mmCIF file of C-alpha atoms and ligand atoms in Angstrom:
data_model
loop_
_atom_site.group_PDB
_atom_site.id
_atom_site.type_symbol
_atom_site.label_atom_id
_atom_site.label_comp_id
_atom_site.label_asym_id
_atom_site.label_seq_id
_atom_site.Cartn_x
_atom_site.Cartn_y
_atom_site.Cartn_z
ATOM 1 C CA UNK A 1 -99.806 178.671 -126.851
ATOM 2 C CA UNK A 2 -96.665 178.343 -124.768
ATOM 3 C CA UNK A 3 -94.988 176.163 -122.125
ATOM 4 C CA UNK A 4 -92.864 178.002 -119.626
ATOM 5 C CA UNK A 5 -90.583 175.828 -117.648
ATOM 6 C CA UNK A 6 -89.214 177.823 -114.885
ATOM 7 C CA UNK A 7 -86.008 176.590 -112.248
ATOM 8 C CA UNK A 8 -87.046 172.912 -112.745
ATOM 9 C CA UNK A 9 -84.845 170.707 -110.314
ATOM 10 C CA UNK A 10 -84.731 166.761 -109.838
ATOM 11 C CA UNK A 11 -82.177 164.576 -107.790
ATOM 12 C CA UNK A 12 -83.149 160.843 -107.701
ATOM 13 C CA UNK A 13 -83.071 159.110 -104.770
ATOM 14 C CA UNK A 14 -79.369 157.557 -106.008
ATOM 15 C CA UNK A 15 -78.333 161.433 -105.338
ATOM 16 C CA UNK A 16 -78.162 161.940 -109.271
ATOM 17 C CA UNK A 17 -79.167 165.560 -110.062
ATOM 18 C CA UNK A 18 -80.695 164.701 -113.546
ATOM 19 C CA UNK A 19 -82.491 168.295 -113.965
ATOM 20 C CA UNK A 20 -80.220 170.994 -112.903
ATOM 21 C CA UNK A 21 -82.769 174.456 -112.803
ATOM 22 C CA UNK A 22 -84.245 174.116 -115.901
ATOM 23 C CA UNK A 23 -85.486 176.778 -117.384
ATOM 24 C CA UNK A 24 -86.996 177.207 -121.278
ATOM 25 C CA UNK A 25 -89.523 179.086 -123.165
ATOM 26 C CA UNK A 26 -91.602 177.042 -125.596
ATOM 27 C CA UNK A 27 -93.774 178.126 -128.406
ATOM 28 C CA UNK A 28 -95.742 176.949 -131.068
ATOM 29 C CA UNK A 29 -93.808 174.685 -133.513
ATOM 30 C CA UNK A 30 -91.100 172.161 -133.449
ATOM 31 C CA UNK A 31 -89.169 172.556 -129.782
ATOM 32 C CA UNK A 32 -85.448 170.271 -130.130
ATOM 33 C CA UNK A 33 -84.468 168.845 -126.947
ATOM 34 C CA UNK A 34 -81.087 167.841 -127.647
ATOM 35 C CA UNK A 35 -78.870 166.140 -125.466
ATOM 36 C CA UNK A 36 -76.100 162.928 -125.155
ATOM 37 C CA UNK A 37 -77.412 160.137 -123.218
ATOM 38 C CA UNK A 38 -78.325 160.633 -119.755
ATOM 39 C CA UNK A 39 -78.642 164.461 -119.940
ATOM 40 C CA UNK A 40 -81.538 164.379 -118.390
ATOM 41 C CA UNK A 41 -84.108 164.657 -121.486
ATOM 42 C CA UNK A 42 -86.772 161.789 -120.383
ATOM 43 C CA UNK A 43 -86.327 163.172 -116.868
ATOM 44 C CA UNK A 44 -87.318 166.507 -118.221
ATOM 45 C CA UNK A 45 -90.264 165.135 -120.933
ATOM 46 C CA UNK A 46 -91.672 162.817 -117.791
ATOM 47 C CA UNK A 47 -91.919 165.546 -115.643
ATOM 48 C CA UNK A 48 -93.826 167.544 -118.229
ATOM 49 C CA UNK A 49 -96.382 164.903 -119.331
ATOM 50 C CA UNK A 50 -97.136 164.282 -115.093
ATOM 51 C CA UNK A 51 -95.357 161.089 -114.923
ATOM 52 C CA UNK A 52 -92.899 162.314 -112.398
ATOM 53 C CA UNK A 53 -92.494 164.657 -110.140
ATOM 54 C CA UNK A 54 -89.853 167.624 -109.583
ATOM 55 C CA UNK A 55 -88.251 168.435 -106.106
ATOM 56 C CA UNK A 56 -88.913 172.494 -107.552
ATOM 57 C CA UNK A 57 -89.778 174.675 -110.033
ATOM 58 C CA UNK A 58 -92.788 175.561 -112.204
ATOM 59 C CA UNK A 59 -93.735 174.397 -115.450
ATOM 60 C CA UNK A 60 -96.843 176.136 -116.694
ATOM 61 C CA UNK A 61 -99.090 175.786 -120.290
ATOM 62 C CA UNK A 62 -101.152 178.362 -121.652
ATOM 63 C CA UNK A 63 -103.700 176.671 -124.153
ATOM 64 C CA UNK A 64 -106.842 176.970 -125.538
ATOM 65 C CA UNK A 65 -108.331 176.519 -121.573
ATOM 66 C CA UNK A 66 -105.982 179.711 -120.034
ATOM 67 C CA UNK A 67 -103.188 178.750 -118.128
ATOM 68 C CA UNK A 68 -102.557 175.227 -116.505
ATOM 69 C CA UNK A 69 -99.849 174.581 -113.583
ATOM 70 C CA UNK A 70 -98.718 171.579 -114.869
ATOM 71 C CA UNK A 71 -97.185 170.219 -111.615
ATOM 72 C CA UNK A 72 -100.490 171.007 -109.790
ATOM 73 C CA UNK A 73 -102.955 170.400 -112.429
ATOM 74 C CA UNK A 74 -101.979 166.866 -113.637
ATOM 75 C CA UNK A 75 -105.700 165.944 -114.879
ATOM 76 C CA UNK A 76 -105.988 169.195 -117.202
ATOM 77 C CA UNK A 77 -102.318 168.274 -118.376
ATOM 78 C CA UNK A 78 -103.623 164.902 -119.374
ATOM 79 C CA UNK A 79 -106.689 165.875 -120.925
ATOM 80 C CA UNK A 80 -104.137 167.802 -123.493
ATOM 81 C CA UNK A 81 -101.039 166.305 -123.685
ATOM 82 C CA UNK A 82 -100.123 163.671 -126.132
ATOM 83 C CA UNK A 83 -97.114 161.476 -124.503
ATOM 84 C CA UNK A 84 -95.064 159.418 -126.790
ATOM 85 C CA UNK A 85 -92.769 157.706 -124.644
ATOM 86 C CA UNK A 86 -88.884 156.122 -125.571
ATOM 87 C CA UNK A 87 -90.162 152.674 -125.390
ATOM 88 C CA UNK A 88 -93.995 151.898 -126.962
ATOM 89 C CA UNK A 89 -94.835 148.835 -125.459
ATOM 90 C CA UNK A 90 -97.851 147.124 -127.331
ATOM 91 C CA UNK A 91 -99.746 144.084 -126.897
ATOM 92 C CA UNK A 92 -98.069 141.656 -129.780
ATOM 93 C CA UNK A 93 -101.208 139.622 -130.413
ATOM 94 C CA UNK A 94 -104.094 143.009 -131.469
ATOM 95 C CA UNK A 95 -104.145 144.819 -134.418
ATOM 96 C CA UNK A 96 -103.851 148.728 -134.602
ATOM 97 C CA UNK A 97 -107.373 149.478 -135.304
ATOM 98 C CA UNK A 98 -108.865 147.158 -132.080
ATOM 99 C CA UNK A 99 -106.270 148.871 -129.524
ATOM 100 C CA UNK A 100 -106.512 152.329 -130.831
ATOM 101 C CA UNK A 101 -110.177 151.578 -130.117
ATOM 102 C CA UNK A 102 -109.732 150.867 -126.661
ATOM 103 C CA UNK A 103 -107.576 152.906 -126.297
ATOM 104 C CA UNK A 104 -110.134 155.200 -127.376
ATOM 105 C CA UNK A 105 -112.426 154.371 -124.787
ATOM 106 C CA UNK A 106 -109.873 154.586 -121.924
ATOM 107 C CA UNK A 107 -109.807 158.206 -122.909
ATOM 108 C CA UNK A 108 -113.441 158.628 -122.744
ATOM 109 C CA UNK A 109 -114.973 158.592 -126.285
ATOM 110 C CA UNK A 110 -117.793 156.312 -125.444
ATOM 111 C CA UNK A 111 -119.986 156.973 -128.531
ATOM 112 C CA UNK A 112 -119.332 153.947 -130.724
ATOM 113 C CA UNK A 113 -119.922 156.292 -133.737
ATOM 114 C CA UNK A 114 -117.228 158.585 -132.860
ATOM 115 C CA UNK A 115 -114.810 156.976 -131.144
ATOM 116 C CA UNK A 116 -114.798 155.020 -135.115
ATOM 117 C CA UNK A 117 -114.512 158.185 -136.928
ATOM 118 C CA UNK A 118 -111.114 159.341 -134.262
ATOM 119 C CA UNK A 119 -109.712 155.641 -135.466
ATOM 120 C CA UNK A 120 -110.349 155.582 -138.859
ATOM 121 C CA UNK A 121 -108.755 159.203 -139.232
ATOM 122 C CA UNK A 122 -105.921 158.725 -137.019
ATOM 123 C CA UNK A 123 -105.042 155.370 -138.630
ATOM 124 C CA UNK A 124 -105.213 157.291 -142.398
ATOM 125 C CA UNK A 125 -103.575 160.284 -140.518
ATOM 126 C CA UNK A 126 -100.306 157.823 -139.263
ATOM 127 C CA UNK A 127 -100.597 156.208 -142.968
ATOM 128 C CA UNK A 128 -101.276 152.457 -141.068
ATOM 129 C CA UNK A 129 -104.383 152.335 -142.619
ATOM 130 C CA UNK A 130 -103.603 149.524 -144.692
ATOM 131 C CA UNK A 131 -101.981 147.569 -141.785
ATOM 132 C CA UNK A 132 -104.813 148.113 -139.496
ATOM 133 C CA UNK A 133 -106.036 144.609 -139.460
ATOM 134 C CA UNK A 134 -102.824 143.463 -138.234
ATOM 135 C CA UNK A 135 -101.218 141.965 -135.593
ATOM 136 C CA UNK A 136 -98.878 144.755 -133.403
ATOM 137 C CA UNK A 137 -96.532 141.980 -133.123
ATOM 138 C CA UNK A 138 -95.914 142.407 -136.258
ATOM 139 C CA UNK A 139 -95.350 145.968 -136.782
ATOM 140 C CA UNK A 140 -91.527 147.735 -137.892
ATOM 141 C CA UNK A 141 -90.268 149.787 -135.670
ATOM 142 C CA UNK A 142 -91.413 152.520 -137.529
ATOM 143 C CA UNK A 143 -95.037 151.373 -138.407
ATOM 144 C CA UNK A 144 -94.748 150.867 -134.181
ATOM 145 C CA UNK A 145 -93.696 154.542 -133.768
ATOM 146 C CA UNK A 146 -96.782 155.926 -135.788
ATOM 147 C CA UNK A 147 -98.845 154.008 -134.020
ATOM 148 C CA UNK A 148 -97.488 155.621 -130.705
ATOM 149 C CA UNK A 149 -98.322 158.962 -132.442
ATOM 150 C CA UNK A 150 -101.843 157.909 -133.242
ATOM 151 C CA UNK A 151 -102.237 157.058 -129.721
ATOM 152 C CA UNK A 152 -101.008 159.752 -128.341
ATOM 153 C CA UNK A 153 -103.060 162.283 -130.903
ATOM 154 C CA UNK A 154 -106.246 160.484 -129.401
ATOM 155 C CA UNK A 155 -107.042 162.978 -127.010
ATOM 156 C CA UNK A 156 -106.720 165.788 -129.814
ATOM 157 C CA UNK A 157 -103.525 167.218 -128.235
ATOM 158 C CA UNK A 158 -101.775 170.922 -127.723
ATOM 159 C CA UNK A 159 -98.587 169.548 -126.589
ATOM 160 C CA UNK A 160 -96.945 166.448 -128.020
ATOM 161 C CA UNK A 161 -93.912 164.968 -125.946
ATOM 162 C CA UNK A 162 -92.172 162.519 -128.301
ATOM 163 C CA UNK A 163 -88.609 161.279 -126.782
ATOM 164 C CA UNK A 164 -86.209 159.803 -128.648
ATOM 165 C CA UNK A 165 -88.155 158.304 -131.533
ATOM 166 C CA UNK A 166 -86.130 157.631 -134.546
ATOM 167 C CA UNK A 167 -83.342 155.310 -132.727
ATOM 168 C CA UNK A 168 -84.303 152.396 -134.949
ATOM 169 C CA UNK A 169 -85.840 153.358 -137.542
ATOM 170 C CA UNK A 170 -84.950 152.748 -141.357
ATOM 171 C CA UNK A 171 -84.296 156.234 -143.742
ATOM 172 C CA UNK A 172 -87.657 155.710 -145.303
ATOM 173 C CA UNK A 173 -89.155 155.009 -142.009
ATOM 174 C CA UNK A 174 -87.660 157.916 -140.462
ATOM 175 C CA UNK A 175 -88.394 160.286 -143.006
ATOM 176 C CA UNK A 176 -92.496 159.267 -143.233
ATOM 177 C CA UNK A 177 -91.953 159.896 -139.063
ATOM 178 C CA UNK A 178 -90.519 163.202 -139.511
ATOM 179 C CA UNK A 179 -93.208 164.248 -142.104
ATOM 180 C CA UNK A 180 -95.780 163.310 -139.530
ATOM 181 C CA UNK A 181 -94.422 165.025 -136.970
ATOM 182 C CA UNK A 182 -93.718 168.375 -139.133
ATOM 183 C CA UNK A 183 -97.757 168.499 -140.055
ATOM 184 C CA UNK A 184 -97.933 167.951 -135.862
ATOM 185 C CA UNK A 185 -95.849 170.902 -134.919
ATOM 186 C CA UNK A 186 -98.184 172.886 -137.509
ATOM 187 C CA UNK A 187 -101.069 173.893 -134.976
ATOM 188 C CA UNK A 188 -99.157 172.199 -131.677
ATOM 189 C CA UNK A 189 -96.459 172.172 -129.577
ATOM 190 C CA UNK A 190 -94.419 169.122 -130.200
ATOM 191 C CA UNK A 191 -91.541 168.682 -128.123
ATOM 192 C CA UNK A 192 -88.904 166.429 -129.751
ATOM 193 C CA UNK A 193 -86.417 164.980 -127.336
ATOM 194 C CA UNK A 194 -83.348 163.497 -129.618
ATOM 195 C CA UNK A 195 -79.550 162.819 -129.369
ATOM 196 C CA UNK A 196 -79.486 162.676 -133.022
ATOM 197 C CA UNK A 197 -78.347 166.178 -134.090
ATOM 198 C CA UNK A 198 -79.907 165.636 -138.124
ATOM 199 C CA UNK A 199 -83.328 165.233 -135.854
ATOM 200 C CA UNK A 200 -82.870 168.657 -135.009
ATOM 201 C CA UNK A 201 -81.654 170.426 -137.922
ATOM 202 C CA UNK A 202 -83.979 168.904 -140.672
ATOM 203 C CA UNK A 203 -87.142 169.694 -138.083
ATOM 204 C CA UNK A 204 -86.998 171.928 -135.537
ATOM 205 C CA UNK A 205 -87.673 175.573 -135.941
ATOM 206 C CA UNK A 206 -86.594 176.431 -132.138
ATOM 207 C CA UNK A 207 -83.918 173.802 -129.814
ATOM 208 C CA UNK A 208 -82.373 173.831 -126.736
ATOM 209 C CA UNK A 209 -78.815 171.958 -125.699
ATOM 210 C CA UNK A 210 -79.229 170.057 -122.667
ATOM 211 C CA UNK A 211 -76.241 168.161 -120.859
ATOM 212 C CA UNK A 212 -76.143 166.501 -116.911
ATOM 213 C CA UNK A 213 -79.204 167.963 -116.330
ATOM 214 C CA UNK A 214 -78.842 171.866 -117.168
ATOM 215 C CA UNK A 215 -80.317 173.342 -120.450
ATOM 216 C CA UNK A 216 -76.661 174.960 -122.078
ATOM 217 C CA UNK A 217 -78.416 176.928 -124.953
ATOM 218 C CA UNK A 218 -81.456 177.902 -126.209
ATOM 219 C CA UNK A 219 -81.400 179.196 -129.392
ATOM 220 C CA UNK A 220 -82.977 178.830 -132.871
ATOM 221 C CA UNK A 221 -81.457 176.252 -135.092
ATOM 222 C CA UNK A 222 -80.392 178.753 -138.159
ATOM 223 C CA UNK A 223 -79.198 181.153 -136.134
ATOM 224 C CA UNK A 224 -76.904 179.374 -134.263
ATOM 225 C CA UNK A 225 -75.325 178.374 -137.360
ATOM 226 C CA UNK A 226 -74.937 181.237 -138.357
ATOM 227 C CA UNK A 227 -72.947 182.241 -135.145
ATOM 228 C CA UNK A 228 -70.514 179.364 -136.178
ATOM 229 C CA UNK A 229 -69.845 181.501 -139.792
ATOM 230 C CA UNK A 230 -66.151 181.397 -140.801
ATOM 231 C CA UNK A 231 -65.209 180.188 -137.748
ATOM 232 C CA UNK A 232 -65.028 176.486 -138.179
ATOM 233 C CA UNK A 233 -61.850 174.599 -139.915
ATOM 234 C CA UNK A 234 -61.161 171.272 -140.504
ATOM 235 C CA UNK A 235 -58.252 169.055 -140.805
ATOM 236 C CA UNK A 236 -57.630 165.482 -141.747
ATOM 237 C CA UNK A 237 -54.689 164.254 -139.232
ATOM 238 C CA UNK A 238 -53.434 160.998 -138.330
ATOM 239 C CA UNK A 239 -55.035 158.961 -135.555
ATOM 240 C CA UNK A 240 -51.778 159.773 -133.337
ATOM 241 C CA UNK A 241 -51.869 163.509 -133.795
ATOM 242 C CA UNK A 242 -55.511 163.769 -132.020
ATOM 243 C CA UNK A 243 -54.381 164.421 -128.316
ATOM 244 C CA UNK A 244 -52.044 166.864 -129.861
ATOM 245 C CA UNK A 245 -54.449 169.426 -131.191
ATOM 246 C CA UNK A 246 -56.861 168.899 -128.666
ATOM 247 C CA UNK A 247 -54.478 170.418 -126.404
ATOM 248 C CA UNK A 248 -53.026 173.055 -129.360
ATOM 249 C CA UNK A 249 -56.222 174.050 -130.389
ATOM 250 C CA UNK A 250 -60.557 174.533 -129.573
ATOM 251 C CA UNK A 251 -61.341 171.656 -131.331
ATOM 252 C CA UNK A 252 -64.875 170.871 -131.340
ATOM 253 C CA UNK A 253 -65.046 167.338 -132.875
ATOM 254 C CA UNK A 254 -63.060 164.435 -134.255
ATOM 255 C CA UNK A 255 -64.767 161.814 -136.496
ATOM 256 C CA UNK A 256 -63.681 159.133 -138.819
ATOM 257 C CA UNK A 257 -63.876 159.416 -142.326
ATOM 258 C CA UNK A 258 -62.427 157.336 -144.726
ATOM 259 C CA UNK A 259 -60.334 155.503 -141.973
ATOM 260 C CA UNK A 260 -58.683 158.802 -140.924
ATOM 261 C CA UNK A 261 -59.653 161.399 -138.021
ATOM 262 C CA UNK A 262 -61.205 164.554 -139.344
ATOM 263 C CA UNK A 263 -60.940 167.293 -136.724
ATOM 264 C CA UNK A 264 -63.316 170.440 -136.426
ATOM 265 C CA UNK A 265 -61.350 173.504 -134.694
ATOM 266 C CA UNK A 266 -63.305 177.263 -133.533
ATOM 267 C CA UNK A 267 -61.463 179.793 -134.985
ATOM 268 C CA UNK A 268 -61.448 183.096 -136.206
ATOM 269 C CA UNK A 269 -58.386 182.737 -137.886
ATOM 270 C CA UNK A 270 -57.035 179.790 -140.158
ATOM 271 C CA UNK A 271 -55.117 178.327 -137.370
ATOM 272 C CA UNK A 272 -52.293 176.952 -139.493
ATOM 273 C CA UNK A 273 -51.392 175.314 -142.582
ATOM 274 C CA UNK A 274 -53.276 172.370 -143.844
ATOM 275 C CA UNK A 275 -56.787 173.496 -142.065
ATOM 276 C CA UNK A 276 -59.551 174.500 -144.666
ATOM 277 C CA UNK A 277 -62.736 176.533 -143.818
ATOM 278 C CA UNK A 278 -66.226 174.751 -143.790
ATOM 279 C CA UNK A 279 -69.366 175.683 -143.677
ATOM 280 C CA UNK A 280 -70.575 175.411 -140.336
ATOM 281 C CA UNK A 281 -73.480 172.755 -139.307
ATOM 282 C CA UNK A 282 -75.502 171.850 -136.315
ATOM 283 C CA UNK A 283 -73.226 169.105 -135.522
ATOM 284 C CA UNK A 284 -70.655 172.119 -134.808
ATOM 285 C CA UNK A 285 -73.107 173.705 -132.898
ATOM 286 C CA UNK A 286 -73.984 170.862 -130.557
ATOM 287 C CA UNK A 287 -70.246 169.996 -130.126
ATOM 288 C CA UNK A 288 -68.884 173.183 -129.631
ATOM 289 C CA UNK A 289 -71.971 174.304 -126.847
ATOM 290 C CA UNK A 290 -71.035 170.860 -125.168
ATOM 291 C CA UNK A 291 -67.310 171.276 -125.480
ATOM 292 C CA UNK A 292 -66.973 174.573 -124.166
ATOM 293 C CA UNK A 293 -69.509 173.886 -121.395
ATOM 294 C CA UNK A 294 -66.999 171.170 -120.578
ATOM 295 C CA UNK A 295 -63.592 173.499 -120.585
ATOM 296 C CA UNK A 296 -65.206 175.996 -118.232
ATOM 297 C CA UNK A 297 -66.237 173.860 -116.097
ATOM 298 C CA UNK A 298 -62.413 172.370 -115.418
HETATM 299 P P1 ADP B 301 -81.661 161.089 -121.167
HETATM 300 O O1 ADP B 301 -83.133 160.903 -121.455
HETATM 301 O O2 ADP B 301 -81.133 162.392 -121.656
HETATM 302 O O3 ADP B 301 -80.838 159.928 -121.614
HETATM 303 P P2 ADP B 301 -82.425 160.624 -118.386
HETATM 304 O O4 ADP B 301 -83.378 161.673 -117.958
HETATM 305 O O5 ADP B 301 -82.980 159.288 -118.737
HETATM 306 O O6 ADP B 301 -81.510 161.178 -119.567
HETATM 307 O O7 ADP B 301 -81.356 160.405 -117.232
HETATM 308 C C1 ADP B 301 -80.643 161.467 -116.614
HETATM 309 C C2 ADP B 301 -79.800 160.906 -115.493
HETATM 310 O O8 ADP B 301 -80.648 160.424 -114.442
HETATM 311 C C3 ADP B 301 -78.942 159.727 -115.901
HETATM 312 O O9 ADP B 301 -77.738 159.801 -115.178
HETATM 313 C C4 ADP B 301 -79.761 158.527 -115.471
HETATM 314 O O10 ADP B 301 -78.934 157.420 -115.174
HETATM 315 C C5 ADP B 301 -80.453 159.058 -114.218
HETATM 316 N N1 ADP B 301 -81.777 158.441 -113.996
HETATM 317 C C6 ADP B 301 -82.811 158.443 -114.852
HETATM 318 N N2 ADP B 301 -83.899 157.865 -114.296
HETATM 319 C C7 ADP B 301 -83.529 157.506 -113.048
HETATM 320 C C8 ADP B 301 -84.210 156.869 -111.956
HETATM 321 N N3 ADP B 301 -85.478 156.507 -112.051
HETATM 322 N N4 ADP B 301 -83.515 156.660 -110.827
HETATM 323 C C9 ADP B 301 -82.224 157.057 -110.719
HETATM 324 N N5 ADP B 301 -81.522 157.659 -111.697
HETATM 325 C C10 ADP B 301 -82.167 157.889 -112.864
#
C-alpha cells in the first residue's frame, strides 16, 4: 500500500501557487501533513481525495486493486478513499444512526440487512453508539468529528484524508479522536493534515513539513528529533531583547512563558552565558525546518 505523489503543481485562478511540485512517498501508517495556515495542506488533501484538480503532476495509489492514477481514475479513488474534510457540515435536525444510513445508501449498500450491520459497527466503532438516536444538532465538536470518521469509513477505506480535525476539540475529546485514528492508521493509510505540531508527534509514525505550497521535509518524526540532539538552547530574555538575538543568533522560536519570552537558539555550541541545553522536541523541528527555509530564501 502506498501513495506516490509526484511534481504536484496548483496556481488558483487569483495567481496563488498553493502547491509548489509536490512530491512525497506515503506508506502504510500515520502520514503528518504539517504546515502553518495557508501552506497549501487542503489544497494538497483535495486534490488527493478528487475534489480538485492539479495544473501537473501525478499522484498514484497502489491498493488492494493494483495501481490507481488518482488524477485519471477519480471513480476507483472514490470507491477507496475515506475524505474527512476541515468543515463537517451535517443536517442539525437527524440523528447519527438515520444519516449514516443514508449515507449508506448513497454509497451503494442497498441490502437493508447490511447496510444495518456497517451502521451499527461504525457507530460502536466511533463510540456514538449511545448518542445515535440523537439529533446532529446537537452533537460536540468532537462527537461531530467521529461522526465524520464513521462516514468517511463507510466505504471500508485504504486511504483516509482527515484535515485539520482537532481545532476545537476538548483534551478528552481530542484524545478519544486520536485513539480512533491510531486503530485507523493500523491496516490504512491515514493522512493527517494538522498545524498543531503535538498532532504530529503523539501520532504520526512518518510527516512531512509543508509551507507556501512546497513540501520542506520529509522525514520520520523520531528521527528528526534526534537530528536536533544537543543542539538546541534556550534562554529566558526580556521582551525588548527579542530583535536582538534574532539577529545575534539561529533562533528557532520565541514563546511566552510565565509573562516572559523564552527563546530556542540551533547550536552546536552553548552560545553564551545564561543559555541552557534542552532536549529537543518536534516543536524545534517544525520551527527550525520553517525558519531556515525562510533565511535561505532572503
Ligand atoms: P492550508 O490548508 O494549509 O491552510 P490551503 O490549501 O487552504 O492551505 O491554501 C493555500 C493557499 O491557497 C492560501 O494562500 C489560500 O488563501 C489559497 N487558496 C486556497 N483555496 C483557494 C481558492 N479556491 N481560490 C484561491 N485561493 C485559494
Amino acid at each position: 500500500m502506498q501513495l506516490t505523489i509526484k511534481n504536484l503543481n496548483k496556481t488558483y485562478a487569483n495567481g496563488v501557487q498553493a502547491l509548489n511540485n509536490v512530491s512525497l512517498t506515503i506508506n502504510k501508517g500515520m502520514f503528518g501533513l504539517l504546515g502553518p495556515n495557508g501552506a497549501g495542506k487542503s489544497s494538497l488533501m483535495r486534490t488527493i481525495a478528487t475534489l480538485q484538480e492539479a495544473d501537473n503532476g501525478t499522484i498514484s495509489f497502489q491498493g488492494s486493486e493494483g495501481e490507481i492514477n488518482v488524477l485519471e481514475q477519480k471513480d476507483k479513488v472514490r470507491s477507496i478513499v475515506g475524505y474527512l474534510p476541515q468543515e463537517f457540515g451535517v443536517y442539525p435536525k437527524v440523528s447519527a444512526e438515520v444519516l449514516l444510513d443514508h449515507l449508506a445508501v448513497l454509497k451503494g449498500i442497498t441490502n437493508k440487512k447490511e447496510r444495518k450491520e456497517v451502521v451499527q459497527t461504525l457507530l460502536h466503532k466511533t463510540n456514538l453508539y449511545d448518542k445515535r438516536k440523537k439529533n446532529l444538532g446537537g452533537f460536540s465538536g468532537g462527537m461531530k468529528q467521529r461522526f465524520g470518521i464513521a462516514q468517511a469509513l463507510l466505504a471500508n477505506p485504504e486511504l483516509i484524508i482527515v484535515d485539520e480535525p482537532t481545532a476545537g476539540l476538548d483534551p478528552a475529546e481530542r484524545n478519544r479522536f486520536h485513539n480512533l485514528l491510531s486503530e485507523l492508521g493500523e491496516n490504512t493509510i491515514v493522512i493527517l493534515s494538522t498545524h498543531i505540531v503535538d498532532d504530529v508527534k503523539e501520532l504520526c509514525t512518518d510527516m512531512a513539513i509543508i509551507n507556501k505550497g512546497e513540501v520542506l521535509l520529509q522525514v520520520h518524526p523520531l528521527k528528526a528529533i534526534e537530528s536536533l540532539k544537543n543542539n538546541v538552547w534556550r534562554k529566558r530574555i526580556e521582551r525588548s531583547e527579542v530583535e536582538n538575538y534574532q539577529k545575534r543568533m539561529n533562533v528557532i522560536s520565541d514563546r511566552m512563558s510565565a509573562g516572559k519570552p523564552v527563546i530556542h537558539v540551533f547550536s552546536e555550541t552553548q552560545p553564551e552565558e545564561g543559555f541552557e541545553i534542552v532536549e529537543a522536541d518536534l516543536e524545534d523541528v517544525y520551527f527550525n525546518t520553517i525558519t531556515n527555509h525562510q533565511l535561505a530564501a532572503q
